[in-house]
């Protein structure tokens, strides 16, 4: 199975900050990577697919980059609605696997 | 508006069974591959199973292979997960999610607790 490791586990930031989350894969996933965010008590929501493609309706302050084994999710100008937990997911090979999550909290 | 609504969760005994359902609205259900994903506090998000549009092809994670069965009824816009031989470690929130590889839409989840 491909192991996905996110860093940091927790990130403290303020509204208006630009933050980045890293996701590393134990082997290449090419660019078959998605990002989600999840608020407490809610289902995850798709933000980005194929490493850098913004899902319809997702604000442009979210961006994704990377390929192979290292990927980054960047959130420009954090908004109050963005304080949540973020997950990466590879879909290069079965079983599809998720990172352990990065909690973005208010500083 | 796309909606996926899960039901069927609850308390089950170890070794017991439960059947989860997921009903879709606002989408042409028969156009989408579907999945079950679960979430536990300790293990995070775990993809469990995928079913093809027709239902003829299914995939499972090793953790549930041979115990869980995914199925669908396109005429009723419904997805199912038959869970047998339940274990304590199957305790989780179970989500249905649409998509062939990544998960575009998710239901709100249904809680399954396996305990004696």
Short mmCIF file of C-alpha atoms in Angstrom, two decimals:
data_model
loop_
_atom_site.label_atom_id
_atom_site.label_comp_id
_atom_site.label_asym_id
_atom_site.label_seq_id
_atom_site.Cartn_x
_atom_site.Cartn_y
_atom_site.Cartn_z
CA UNK A 1 0.00 0.00 0.00
CA UNK A 2 1.15 3.56 -0.62
CA UNK A 3 1.63 5.43 2.65
CA UNK A 4 0.74 9.12 2.66
CA UNK A 5 2.39 11.36 5.25
CA UNK A 6 1.28 14.93 5.85
CA UNK A 7 3.17 17.68 7.58
CA UNK A 8 2.68 19.46 9.78
CA UNK A 9 0.06 17.64 11.84
CA UNK A 10 -1.18 20.95 13.21
CA UNK A 11 -0.73 24.42 11.85
CA UNK A 12 -1.63 27.61 13.72
CA UNK A 13 -2.37 30.64 11.57
CA UNK A 14 -4.32 33.87 11.43
CA UNK A 15 -6.96 35.12 9.02
CA UNK A 16 -5.16 36.55 6.00
CA UNK A 17 -2.09 34.32 6.32
CA UNK A 18 -0.82 32.13 3.50
CA UNK A 19 -0.20 28.56 4.61
CA UNK A 20 1.14 25.41 3.00
CA UNK A 21 0.62 21.75 3.80
CA UNK A 22 2.91 19.02 2.49
CA UNK A 23 1.91 15.49 1.55
CA UNK A 24 4.57 12.87 0.86
CA UNK A 25 3.93 9.48 -0.69
CA UNK A 26 5.95 6.35 0.05
CA UNK A 27 6.20 5.76 -3.71
CA UNK A 28 5.34 7.76 -6.77
CA UNK A 29 1.68 8.54 -7.31
CA UNK A 30 2.48 10.51 -10.49
CA UNK A 31 -0.06 13.33 -10.22
CA UNK A 32 -2.97 11.22 -9.00
CA UNK A 33 -3.55 13.12 -5.81
CA UNK A 34 -6.54 14.87 -4.29
CA UNK A 35 -6.97 17.26 -1.38
CA UNK A 36 -10.00 17.56 0.90
CA UNK A 37 -10.94 19.61 3.88
CA UNK A 38 -13.24 18.59 6.69
CA UNK A 39 -14.93 20.58 9.39
CA UNK A 40 -15.87 19.02 12.70
CA UNK A 41 -18.96 16.86 12.39
CA UNK A 42 -19.11 17.21 8.61
CA UNK A 43 -18.07 15.07 5.68
CA UNK A 44 -14.85 15.80 3.80
CA UNK A 45 -15.15 18.10 0.82
CA UNK A 46 -13.08 17.82 -2.35
CA UNK A 47 -10.85 20.82 -3.04
CA UNK A 48 -8.30 19.70 -5.62
CA UNK A 49 -7.84 16.68 -7.86
CA UNK A 50 -5.00 15.52 -10.10
CA UNK A 51 -2.61 17.43 -7.85
CA UNK A 52 -3.44 20.90 -9.12
CA UNK A 53 -6.96 21.02 -10.58
CA UNK A 54 -9.41 23.08 -8.59
CA UNK A 55 -12.78 21.42 -8.07
CA UNK A 56 -15.72 23.43 -9.37
CA UNK A 57 -16.94 25.96 -6.84
CA UNK A 58 -13.78 25.91 -4.72
CA UNK A 59 -12.28 29.38 -4.12
CA UNK A 60 -9.16 30.24 -6.07
CA UNK A 61 -7.21 30.91 -2.87
CA UNK A 62 -6.69 27.13 -2.78
CA UNK A 63 -3.95 25.76 -5.01
CA UNK A 64 -2.12 22.49 -5.34
CA UNK A 65 1.25 21.55 -6.76
CA UNK A 66 3.68 18.69 -6.99
CA UNK A 67 4.06 15.31 -8.61
CA UNK A 68 5.66 11.98 -7.91
CA UNK A 69 6.10 11.73 -4.17
CA UNK A 70 5.79 15.29 -2.90
CA UNK A 71 2.77 17.54 -3.05
CA UNK A 72 1.74 20.85 -1.55
CA UNK A 73 -1.58 22.46 -0.79
CA UNK A 74 -1.38 26.22 -0.42
CA UNK A 75 -4.13 28.42 0.97
CA UNK A 76 -3.65 32.10 0.23
CA UNK A 77 -5.24 34.66 2.52
CA UNK A 78 -6.84 32.28 5.01
CA UNK A 79 -10.50 32.92 5.64
CA UNK A 80 -12.45 31.99 8.79
CA UNK A 81 -14.16 29.20 6.86
CA UNK A 82 -10.78 27.58 6.12
CA UNK A 83 -10.03 26.53 9.68
CA UNK A 84 -10.50 22.79 9.32
CA UNK A 85 -8.59 19.55 8.88
CA UNK A 86 -7.03 18.87 5.49
CA UNK A 87 -6.35 15.47 3.96
CA UNK A 88 -4.49 14.30 0.89
CA UNK A 89 -5.45 11.10 -0.94
CA UNK A 90 -3.62 9.14 -3.60
CA UNK A 91 -5.48 7.33 -6.34
CA UNK A 92 -2.56 6.01 -8.34
CA UNK A 93 -3.00 2.48 -7.08
CA UNK A 94 -5.35 0.41 -4.93
CA UNK A 95 -5.99 0.61 -2.14
CA UNK A 96 -6.53 4.34 -2.36
CA UNK A 97 -5.04 5.85 0.76
CA UNK A 98 -5.28 9.09 2.72
CA UNK A 99 -2.84 11.11 4.72
CA UNK A 100 -3.39 11.35 8.45
CA UNK A 101 -4.61 14.93 8.24
CA UNK A 102 -3.39 18.43 9.02
CA UNK A 103 -5.44 20.57 11.37
CA UNK A 104 -5.37 24.27 10.56
CA UNK A 105 -6.30 26.14 13.69
CA UNK A 106 -6.65 29.75 14.67
CA UNK A 107 -3.54 31.25 16.22
CA UNK B 1 -28.38 20.02 -5.32
CA UNK B 2 -26.50 16.74 -5.03
CA UNK B 3 -27.34 14.78 -1.92
CA UNK B 4 -26.09 11.45 -0.67
CA UNK B 5 -27.84 10.22 2.44
CA UNK B 6 -26.60 7.21 4.39
CA UNK B 7 -28.68 5.12 6.75
CA UNK B 8 -28.53 1.81 8.55
CA UNK B 9 -25.83 2.50 11.08
CA UNK B 10 -26.17 1.64 14.72
CA UNK B 11 -24.98 -0.75 17.38
CA UNK B 12 -23.96 -4.26 16.41
CA UNK B 13 -22.40 -7.09 18.36
CA UNK B 14 -19.03 -8.53 17.43
CA UNK B 15 -19.63 -11.16 14.80
CA UNK B 16 -22.91 -9.56 13.84
CA UNK B 17 -24.11 -7.90 10.67
CA UNK B 18 -25.41 -4.56 9.48
CA UNK B 19 -26.52 -3.28 6.10
CA UNK B 20 -25.81 0.32 5.21
CA UNK B 21 -27.70 2.19 2.52
CA UNK B 22 -26.95 5.37 0.64
CA UNK B 23 -29.61 7.12 -1.40
CA UNK B 24 -28.67 9.68 -4.01
CA UNK B 25 -30.60 12.66 -5.32
CA UNK B 26 -29.70 15.55 -7.58
CA UNK B 27 -27.38 13.41 -9.70
CA UNK B 28 -27.81 10.76 -12.38
CA UNK B 29 -26.75 8.01 -10.02
CA UNK B 30 -26.26 5.46 -12.79
CA UNK B 31 -23.49 7.64 -14.28
CA UNK B 32 -21.21 7.42 -11.25
CA UNK B 33 -18.94 4.88 -9.70
CA UNK B 34 -19.57 4.78 -5.96
CA UNK B 35 -17.52 4.08 -2.87
CA UNK B 36 -17.64 3.50 0.84
CA UNK B 37 -15.10 5.28 3.02
CA UNK B 38 -14.93 5.13 6.81
CA UNK B 39 -13.41 7.35 9.42
CA UNK B 40 -12.18 6.53 12.88
CA UNK B 41 -10.47 8.85 15.34
CA UNK B 42 -7.45 6.60 15.48
CA UNK B 43 -7.11 5.46 11.88
CA UNK B 44 -8.36 8.51 10.03
CA UNK B 45 -9.97 8.08 6.64
CA UNK B 46 -9.96 4.64 5.06
CA UNK B 47 -11.29 3.77 1.61
CA UNK B 48 -13.19 0.47 1.82
CA UNK B 49 -14.85 -0.40 -1.44
CA UNK B 50 -15.68 0.75 -4.97
CA UNK B 51 -18.38 -0.38 -7.36
CA UNK B 52 -18.57 0.23 -11.08
CA UNK B 53 -21.42 2.05 -12.76
CA UNK B 54 -23.13 -1.17 -13.76
CA UNK B 55 -22.32 -2.93 -10.53
CA UNK B 56 -20.48 -5.70 -12.31
CA UNK B 57 -17.07 -4.78 -10.92
CA UNK B 58 -16.18 -4.30 -7.27
CA UNK B 59 -13.00 -3.62 -5.31
CA UNK B 60 -12.27 -3.94 -1.61
CA UNK B 61 -9.64 -2.97 0.89
CA UNK B 62 -7.96 -5.96 2.48
CA UNK B 63 -9.37 -4.97 5.87
CA UNK B 64 -12.92 -5.77 4.74
CA UNK B 65 -12.46 -8.22 1.87
CA UNK B 66 -14.53 -11.34 2.41
CA UNK B 67 -16.63 -9.69 5.13
CA UNK B 68 -18.22 -6.68 3.42
CA UNK B 69 -20.13 -6.62 0.14
CA UNK B 70 -20.89 -3.52 -1.90
CA UNK B 71 -23.85 -3.42 -4.25
CA UNK B 72 -26.08 -0.92 -5.97
CA UNK B 73 -29.58 -0.55 -7.39
CA UNK B 74 -29.50 2.09 -10.11
CA UNK B 75 -33.28 2.01 -10.50
CA UNK B 76 -33.58 3.14 -6.89
CA UNK B 77 -30.54 5.46 -6.89
CA UNK B 78 -29.17 3.41 -4.02
CA UNK B 79 -25.86 2.04 -2.84
CA UNK B 80 -25.45 -0.64 -0.18
CA UNK B 81 -22.81 -2.11 2.07
CA UNK B 82 -23.53 -5.46 3.65
CA UNK B 83 -21.23 -5.83 6.63
CA UNK B 84 -20.81 -9.28 8.14
CA UNK B 85 -18.52 -10.71 10.83
CA UNK B 86 -18.22 -7.28 12.38
CA UNK B 87 -15.29 -6.54 14.65
CA UNK B 88 -14.68 -3.87 17.25
CA UNK B 89 -12.22 -2.22 14.88
CA UNK B 90 -15.04 -1.69 12.36
CA UNK B 91 -16.44 0.98 14.68
CA UNK B 92 -16.42 4.16 12.61
CA UNK B 93 -18.44 6.71 10.71
CA UNK B 94 -19.21 5.28 7.29
CA UNK B 95 -19.55 7.57 4.28
CA UNK B 96 -20.73 6.87 0.78
CA UNK B 97 -18.93 8.94 -1.84
CA UNK B 98 -19.18 9.32 -5.58
CA UNK B 99 -16.24 9.12 -7.93
CA UNK B 100 -14.06 6.75 -9.90
CA UNK B 101 -10.83 7.56 -8.09
CA UNK B 102 -11.20 10.66 -5.98
CA UNK B 103 -14.37 11.46 -4.10
CA UNK B 104 -16.40 14.32 -5.47
CA UNK B 105 -19.48 14.15 -3.29
CA UNK B 106 -19.91 12.65 0.17
CA UNK B 107 -22.87 11.79 2.31
CA UNK B 108 -23.14 13.01 5.87
CA UNK B 109 -22.07 9.66 7.27
CA UNK B 110 -23.65 7.01 9.47
CA UNK B 111 -22.12 5.80 12.73
CA UNK B 112 -21.49 2.13 13.26
CA UNK B 113 -20.54 0.91 16.73
CA UNK B 114 -19.47 -2.68 17.21
CA UNK B 115 -19.59 -3.62 20.86
CA UNK B 116 -20.97 -6.25 23.15
#
